[in-house]
mmCIF file of C-alpha atoms and ligand atoms in Angstrom:
data_model
loop_
_atom_site.group_PDB
_atom_site.id
_atom_site.type_symbol
_atom_site.label_atom_id
_atom_site.label_comp_id
_atom_site.label_asym_id
_atom_site.label_seq_id
_atom_site.Cartn_x
_atom_site.Cartn_y
_atom_site.Cartn_z
ATOM 1 C CA MET A 1 -30.254 69.384 -37.360
ATOM 2 C CA ALA A 2 -32.631 65.933 -35.855
ATOM 3 C CA LYS A 3 -33.434 68.162 -32.881
ATOM 4 C CA ARG A 4 -32.771 66.338 -29.174
ATOM 5 C CA ARG A 5 -35.533 64.555 -27.596
ATOM 6 C CA ARG A 6 -35.346 64.684 -24.361
ATOM 7 C CA ILE A 7 -36.283 61.270 -22.468
ATOM 8 C CA ARG A 8 -39.795 61.118 -20.167
ATOM 9 C CA TRP A 9 -39.006 58.919 -16.981
ATOM 10 C CA ASP A 10 -42.355 58.171 -16.090
ATOM 11 C CA ARG A 11 -43.348 57.167 -19.241
ATOM 12 C CA VAL A 12 -39.874 54.871 -19.618
ATOM 13 C CA LEU A 13 -40.710 53.628 -15.891
ATOM 14 C CA ILE A 14 -44.792 52.759 -17.132
ATOM 15 C CA VAL A 15 -43.742 51.306 -20.148
ATOM 16 C CA PHE A 16 -40.352 49.177 -18.548
ATOM 17 C CA GLY A 17 -41.587 48.666 -14.615
ATOM 18 C CA PRO A 18 -44.234 46.023 -15.526
ATOM 19 C CA ILE A 19 -41.226 43.984 -17.711
ATOM 20 C CA PHE A 20 -39.011 44.201 -14.915
ATOM 21 C CA LEU A 21 -41.295 43.342 -11.905
ATOM 22 C CA LEU A 22 -42.192 40.103 -13.970
ATOM 23 C CA ILE A 23 -38.904 38.882 -15.251
ATOM 24 C CA LEU A 24 -38.201 39.284 -10.406
ATOM 25 C CA LEU A 25 -40.921 36.784 -9.760
ATOM 26 C CA ILE A 26 -40.273 34.803 -12.198
ATOM 27 C CA HIS A 27 -36.517 34.570 -10.815
ATOM 28 C CA VAL A 28 -37.558 34.406 -7.071
ATOM 29 C CA GLY A 29 -40.469 30.986 -8.145
ATOM 30 C CA CYS A 30 -37.631 29.388 -10.210
ATOM 31 C CA ARG A 31 -35.384 29.730 -7.373
ATOM 32 C CA HIS A 32 -38.199 28.627 -5.408
ATOM 33 C CA ARG A 33 -38.819 25.878 -7.357
ATOM 34 C CA GLY A 34 -35.278 24.829 -7.279
ATOM 35 C CA GLU A 35 -35.083 24.921 -3.423
ATOM 36 C CA THR A 36 -37.967 22.080 -3.615
ATOM 37 C CA GLU A 37 -36.941 20.179 -5.993
ATOM 38 C CA SER A 38 -33.807 19.718 -4.052
ATOM 39 C CA SER A 39 -35.232 18.837 -1.266
ATOM 40 C CA GLU A 40 -36.523 16.213 -3.196
ATOM 41 C CA PRO A 41 -33.511 13.406 -2.927
ATOM 42 C CA ASP A 42 -33.074 13.368 0.949
ATOM 43 C CA ALA A 43 -36.826 12.637 1.215
ATOM 44 C CA LEU A 44 -36.337 9.854 -0.363
ATOM 45 C CA THR A 45 -32.605 9.197 1.628
ATOM 46 C CA SER A 46 -34.680 9.706 4.335
ATOM 47 C CA VAL A 47 -37.476 6.794 3.300
ATOM 48 C CA ASP A 48 -34.073 4.759 2.241
ATOM 49 C CA SER A 49 -32.579 4.868 5.219
ATOM 50 C CA MET A 50 -35.917 4.391 6.528
ATOM 51 C CA GLU A 51 -36.675 0.969 5.055
ATOM 52 C CA LEU A 52 -33.030 -0.240 5.379
ATOM 53 C CA THR A 53 -33.487 0.760 9.456
ATOM 54 C CA GLU A 54 -36.695 -1.530 8.995
ATOM 55 C CA SER A 55 -34.639 -4.681 7.164
ATOM 56 C CA SER A 56 -31.980 -4.719 9.100
ATOM 57 C CA GLU A 57 -34.176 -4.955 12.414
ATOM 58 C CA THR A 58 -36.158 -7.936 10.533
ATOM 59 C CA SER A 59 -33.517 -9.827 9.405
ATOM 60 C CA GLU A 60 -29.696 -10.489 10.462
ATOM 61 C CA ALA A 61 -28.813 -10.906 7.091
ATOM 62 C CA VAL A 62 -27.626 -7.206 7.142
ATOM 63 C CA PRO A 63 -24.454 -6.541 8.664
ATOM 64 C CA ALA A 64 -23.807 -3.257 9.480
ATOM 65 C CA GLN A 65 -20.550 -2.280 7.793
ATOM 66 C CA ALA A 66 -17.501 -1.896 8.901
ATOM 67 C CA PRO A 67 -14.568 0.722 7.928
ATOM 68 C CA PHE A 68 -11.974 -0.550 5.778
ATOM 69 C CA ARG A 69 -8.594 0.094 7.400
ATOM 70 C CA ASP A 70 -4.908 0.213 5.549
ATOM 71 C CA LEU A 71 -3.389 -2.617 5.445
ATOM 72 C CA ILE A 72 -0.248 -2.688 7.162
ATOM 73 C CA VAL A 73 3.529 -4.418 5.827
ATOM 74 C CA VAL A 74 7.063 -4.176 7.268
ATOM 75 C CA VAL A 75 10.116 -3.874 5.391
ATOM 76 C CA ASP A 76 12.576 -4.868 7.155
ATOM 77 C CA PRO A 77 16.434 -4.019 5.811
ATOM 78 C CA GLY A 78 18.687 -6.679 7.190
ATOM 79 C CA HIS A 79 22.172 -4.826 9.618
ATOM 80 C CA GLY A 80 22.355 -1.599 9.517
ATOM 81 C CA GLY A 81 24.998 1.026 10.817
ATOM 82 C CA LYS A 82 28.032 -0.526 12.328
ATOM 83 C CA ASP A 83 26.354 -4.016 10.949
ATOM 84 C CA SER A 84 27.660 -4.569 8.244
ATOM 85 C CA GLY A 85 26.128 -7.988 7.252
ATOM 86 C CA ALA A 86 27.646 -10.325 4.701
ATOM 87 C CA THR A 87 30.350 -8.568 1.624
ATOM 88 C CA THR A 88 31.350 -9.436 -0.982
ATOM 89 C CA LYS A 89 36.067 -11.436 -0.330
ATOM 90 C CA ASP A 90 37.433 -7.239 -1.357
ATOM 91 C CA GLU A 91 34.309 -6.311 1.454
ATOM 92 C CA SER A 92 33.640 -3.017 -1.476
ATOM 93 C CA ARG A 93 30.130 -4.437 -1.093
ATOM 94 C CA LEU A 94 28.121 -4.238 2.479
ATOM 95 C CA GLU A 95 24.884 -6.138 2.616
ATOM 96 C CA LYS A 96 23.428 -3.581 4.805
ATOM 97 C CA ASP A 97 23.517 -1.744 2.056
ATOM 98 C CA ASP A 98 22.297 -3.567 -1.186
ATOM 99 C CA ASN A 99 19.275 -4.935 1.428
ATOM 100 C CA LEU A 100 18.156 -0.812 2.502
ATOM 101 C CA ARG A 101 17.909 -0.015 -1.253
ATOM 102 C CA LEU A 102 15.955 -3.006 -1.600
ATOM 103 C CA GLY A 103 13.506 -2.138 1.176
ATOM 104 C CA LEU A 104 13.561 1.262 -0.351
ATOM 105 C CA ALA A 105 12.355 0.407 -3.474
ATOM 106 C CA VAL A 106 9.833 -2.510 -2.271
ATOM 107 C CA ALA A 107 8.613 0.342 -0.017
ATOM 108 C CA GLU A 108 8.231 2.253 -3.020
ATOM 109 C CA LYS A 109 6.076 -0.101 -4.641
ATOM 110 C CA LEU A 110 3.676 -0.657 -1.719
ATOM 111 C CA ARG A 111 3.326 3.093 -1.316
ATOM 112 C CA SER A 112 1.950 2.893 -4.646
ATOM 113 C CA TYR A 113 -0.710 1.115 -4.521
ATOM 114 C CA PRO A 114 -4.181 2.106 -2.671
ATOM 115 C CA HIS A 115 -4.796 1.727 0.851
ATOM 116 C CA ILE A 116 -1.117 -0.070 1.922
ATOM 117 C CA GLN A 117 1.059 1.320 5.061
ATOM 118 C CA VAL A 118 4.708 0.959 4.755
ATOM 119 C CA ILE A 119 6.732 0.950 7.769
ATOM 120 C CA MET A 120 10.645 0.347 7.773
ATOM 121 C CA THR A 121 12.553 -0.867 10.443
ATOM 122 C CA ARG A 122 15.559 1.484 9.430
ATOM 123 C CA ASP A 123 15.050 3.364 6.212
ATOM 124 C CA THR A 124 18.934 4.842 6.739
ATOM 125 C CA ASP A 125 22.124 3.214 7.702
ATOM 126 C CA VAL A 126 21.700 3.120 11.268
ATOM 127 C CA PHE A 127 22.264 -0.139 13.949
ATOM 128 C CA VAL A 128 18.030 -1.771 14.213
ATOM 129 C CA GLY A 129 18.930 -4.053 17.581
ATOM 130 C CA LEU A 130 16.763 -7.348 16.011
ATOM 131 C CA GLN A 131 14.768 -7.526 19.101
ATOM 132 C CA GLU A 132 13.813 -3.776 18.028
ATOM 133 C CA ARG A 133 12.484 -4.762 13.999
ATOM 134 C CA CYS A 134 9.993 -7.190 15.685
ATOM 135 C CA ASP A 135 8.657 -4.243 18.591
ATOM 136 C CA ILE A 136 8.307 -2.374 14.912
ATOM 137 C CA ALA A 137 6.601 -4.157 13.244
ATOM 138 C CA ASN A 138 3.914 -5.965 16.900
ATOM 139 C CA ASN A 139 3.242 -2.783 18.147
ATOM 140 C CA ALA A 140 2.035 -1.022 14.890
ATOM 141 C CA ASN A 141 0.071 -4.632 14.691
ATOM 142 C CA ALA A 142 1.107 -4.599 11.337
ATOM 143 C CA ASP A 143 -0.706 -7.362 8.910
ATOM 144 C CA TYR A 144 3.030 -8.373 7.650
ATOM 145 C CA PHE A 145 6.379 -8.209 8.173
ATOM 146 C CA ILE A 146 9.423 -8.485 5.174
ATOM 147 C CA SER A 147 12.328 -9.098 6.459
ATOM 148 C CA LEU A 148 15.655 -8.324 3.142
ATOM 149 C CA HIS A 149 18.995 -9.568 3.127
ATOM 150 C CA ARG A 150 21.092 -11.364 1.032
ATOM 151 C CA ASN A 151 23.071 -14.407 2.118
ATOM 152 C CA VAL A 152 27.138 -15.561 1.376
ATOM 153 C CA SER A 153 28.730 -19.022 1.112
ATOM 154 C CA LYS A 154 31.457 -20.751 -0.645
ATOM 155 C CA ASN A 155 29.538 -21.598 -3.541
ATOM 156 C CA GLY A 156 26.068 -20.560 -3.963
ATOM 157 C CA LYS A 157 24.084 -18.585 -6.247
ATOM 158 C CA GLY A 158 19.740 -17.829 -5.441
ATOM 159 C CA VAL A 159 17.285 -16.910 -3.849
ATOM 160 C CA GLU A 160 15.874 -18.406 -0.052
ATOM 161 C CA ILE A 161 13.289 -17.282 1.716
ATOM 162 C CA TRP A 162 12.287 -17.964 4.980
ATOM 163 C CA ILE A 163 10.078 -18.993 7.322
ATOM 164 C CA ASN A 164 8.709 -20.543 10.776
ATOM 165 C CA ASN A 165 10.043 -24.185 11.571
ATOM 166 C CA ASP A 166 6.320 -23.999 12.740
ATOM 167 C CA TYR A 167 4.946 -21.397 9.457
ATOM 168 C CA THR A 168 1.342 -20.473 9.347
ATOM 169 C CA PRO A 169 -0.146 -21.483 5.976
ATOM 170 C CA MET A 170 -0.645 -17.613 5.514
ATOM 171 C CA GLU A 171 3.718 -17.792 5.714
ATOM 172 C CA LYS A 172 4.406 -20.638 3.365
ATOM 173 C CA LEU A 173 1.861 -19.138 0.829
ATOM 174 C CA LEU A 174 4.196 -15.375 1.259
ATOM 175 C CA ALA A 175 6.653 -16.955 1.211
ATOM 176 C CA GLU A 176 6.003 -19.149 -2.033
ATOM 177 C CA TYR A 177 4.089 -15.726 -4.024
ATOM 178 C CA ILE A 178 7.407 -13.636 -3.479
ATOM 179 C CA MET A 179 9.161 -16.476 -4.849
ATOM 180 C CA GLU A 180 6.948 -17.478 -7.798
ATOM 181 C CA TRP A 181 7.325 -13.927 -8.624
ATOM 182 C CA LEU A 182 10.931 -13.991 -7.630
ATOM 183 C CA GLU A 183 12.011 -16.574 -10.587
ATOM 184 C CA LYS A 184 9.718 -14.146 -13.042
ATOM 185 C CA ALA A 185 11.730 -11.303 -13.159
ATOM 186 C CA GLY A 186 14.623 -13.202 -12.750
ATOM 187 C CA ILE A 187 16.789 -14.856 -10.104
ATOM 188 C CA SER A 188 19.664 -17.680 -10.960
ATOM 189 C CA ASP A 189 17.895 -20.004 -8.865
ATOM 190 C CA ASN A 190 15.168 -20.274 -6.762
ATOM 191 C CA ARG A 191 16.567 -22.381 -3.579
ATOM 192 C CA GLY A 192 12.983 -22.731 -2.038
ATOM 193 C CA THR A 193 10.814 -21.607 1.027
ATOM 194 C CA GLN A 194 13.566 -22.785 4.052
ATOM 195 C CA THR A 195 12.377 -23.143 7.211
ATOM 196 C CA GLY A 196 14.271 -21.878 10.399
ATOM 197 C CA PHE A 197 17.699 -20.857 10.840
ATOM 198 C CA ARG A 198 20.151 -21.963 8.895
ATOM 199 C CA ASN A 199 23.120 -23.954 9.748
ATOM 200 C CA ASN A 200 20.905 -24.890 12.725
ATOM 201 C CA ASN A 201 19.573 -27.772 11.116
ATOM 202 C CA GLY A 202 15.816 -26.550 12.445
ATOM 203 C CA VAL A 203 16.575 -25.950 15.952
ATOM 204 C CA ASP A 204 15.811 -22.613 15.418
ATOM 205 C CA ASP A 205 14.359 -19.496 14.225
ATOM 206 C CA TYR A 206 15.116 -16.646 12.412
ATOM 207 C CA MET A 207 14.239 -13.840 14.914
ATOM 208 C CA VAL A 208 12.527 -11.771 12.645
ATOM 209 C CA ASN A 209 10.248 -14.300 11.890
ATOM 210 C CA SER A 210 9.625 -16.052 15.527
ATOM 211 C CA HIS A 211 8.952 -12.956 17.129
ATOM 212 C CA THR A 212 6.707 -11.084 14.699
ATOM 213 C CA ASN A 213 3.089 -11.949 15.702
ATOM 214 C CA MET A 214 2.367 -11.829 12.227
ATOM 215 C CA PRO A 215 2.747 -13.875 8.525
ATOM 216 C CA SER A 216 6.919 -12.582 8.076
ATOM 217 C CA CYS A 217 9.772 -14.107 5.822
ATOM 218 C CA LEU A 218 13.069 -13.511 5.690
ATOM 219 C CA ILE A 219 13.995 -12.838 1.612
ATOM 220 C CA GLU A 220 17.430 -14.212 1.257
ATOM 221 C CA MET A 221 18.037 -12.216 -2.219
ATOM 222 C CA GLY A 222 21.332 -13.864 -3.667
ATOM 223 C CA PHE A 223 24.708 -14.395 -2.479
ATOM 224 C CA MET A 224 26.879 -11.692 -1.999
ATOM 225 C CA ASN A 225 29.614 -14.053 -3.012
ATOM 226 C CA SER A 226 28.475 -15.094 -7.144
ATOM 227 C CA LEU A 227 28.964 -12.312 -9.278
ATOM 228 C CA GLU A 228 26.136 -13.565 -11.222
ATOM 229 C CA ASP A 229 24.110 -12.569 -8.451
ATOM 230 C CA ASN A 230 24.889 -9.420 -7.939
ATOM 231 C CA ARG A 231 25.319 -8.024 -11.502
ATOM 232 C CA ASN A 232 20.696 -9.181 -10.971
ATOM 233 C CA PHE A 233 20.295 -7.348 -8.253
ATOM 234 C CA ASP A 234 22.674 -4.046 -9.407
ATOM 235 C CA ASP A 235 20.160 -4.519 -12.894
ATOM 236 C CA LYS A 236 16.785 -5.855 -11.824
ATOM 237 C CA LEU A 237 16.470 -4.690 -8.427
ATOM 238 C CA ASP A 238 13.145 -2.172 -9.494
ATOM 239 C CA GLN A 239 11.984 -5.413 -10.847
ATOM 240 C CA TYR A 240 12.670 -7.729 -7.739
ATOM 241 C CA ALA A 241 11.005 -4.472 -5.826
ATOM 242 C CA ASP A 242 8.623 -5.108 -8.089
ATOM 243 C CA ALA A 243 8.054 -8.718 -7.319
ATOM 244 C CA ILE A 244 7.969 -8.461 -4.149
ATOM 245 C CA SER A 245 5.426 -5.816 -3.960
ATOM 246 C CA GLY A 246 3.169 -7.986 -6.632
ATOM 247 C CA ALA A 247 3.364 -11.179 -5.102
ATOM 248 C CA LEU A 248 1.857 -9.769 -1.679
ATOM 249 C CA ILE A 249 -0.395 -7.803 -2.951
ATOM 250 C CA GLU A 250 -1.168 -10.524 -5.294
ATOM 251 C CA LEU A 251 -1.644 -13.221 -2.118
ATOM 252 C CA VAL A 252 -3.594 -11.059 -0.101
ATOM 253 C CA THR A 253 -5.997 -9.683 -2.791
ATOM 254 C CA ASP A 254 -6.384 -13.397 -3.515
ATOM 255 C CA LYS A 255 -7.538 -14.320 0.146
ATOM 256 C CA GLY A 256 -9.604 -11.820 -0.168
ATOM 257 C CA ILE A 257 -8.257 -9.988 2.726
ATOM 258 C CA TYR A 258 -7.840 -6.712 0.535
ATOM 259 C CA THR A 259 -9.707 -5.034 -1.827
ATOM 260 C CA GLN A 260 -8.077 -1.218 -3.735
ATOM 261 C CA ASP A 261 -10.779 -0.033 -0.404
ATOM 262 C CA GLY A 262 -7.782 -1.327 1.936
ATOM 263 C CA VAL A 263 -9.301 -4.091 4.485
ATOM 264 C CA GLN A 264 -12.152 -4.390 5.467
HETATM 265 ZN ZN1 LIG B 301 21.390 -11.085 6.488
#
């Protein structure tokens, strides 16, 4: 049977004590070096920023970077509440409901892009006055205003986009971009960009166009009395929302107004 040996703690301490001390010293040394290394980039950054400051003082070619902000888009589903807008002959289908469905879909698509703020003049079935719709957009300093409607006439079909009589170049582009995208999505007829106000011989404008301070347009998204347009509206609602939002994003990107970082 083996003899049980007593542990000599004094010897253990003599042998392992210096090793432990050595490990401790190495560890502290590494930590210190790590701190020194991590402070080096700070030193470099401060030199860089000094150089930048100096060069911006001597040269006017480096303007201060303005902060980016969100692009603000107002989506305006026409009518609502007590105001049904146009209806089918049997009144089973109301324009206000179609406008809201499309408006909610367009808003959702726009919100999927970075740095877009969407404001809806209504997102439920409530009545909102025309001036109130304009006030919402003007008070928010919105960048764009898109009003959504549906048309009605005896035999009409297709899409019209309305802008002011004295439209700005941007408003014309806005209407053209949206129409081009809608045509690609598939509409029964392209009835073109129209100016002013329907049946008014170009005297007045739609109030949501004339009383808003930003580029705006009013889309008549097919005719309520056209079976083809109604079928398109139901079947292609998602594509139409993609088209309207995509056209706006393409326009502001093309014009250098908006990037993935927002508006500068
Ligand atoms: Zn309408």
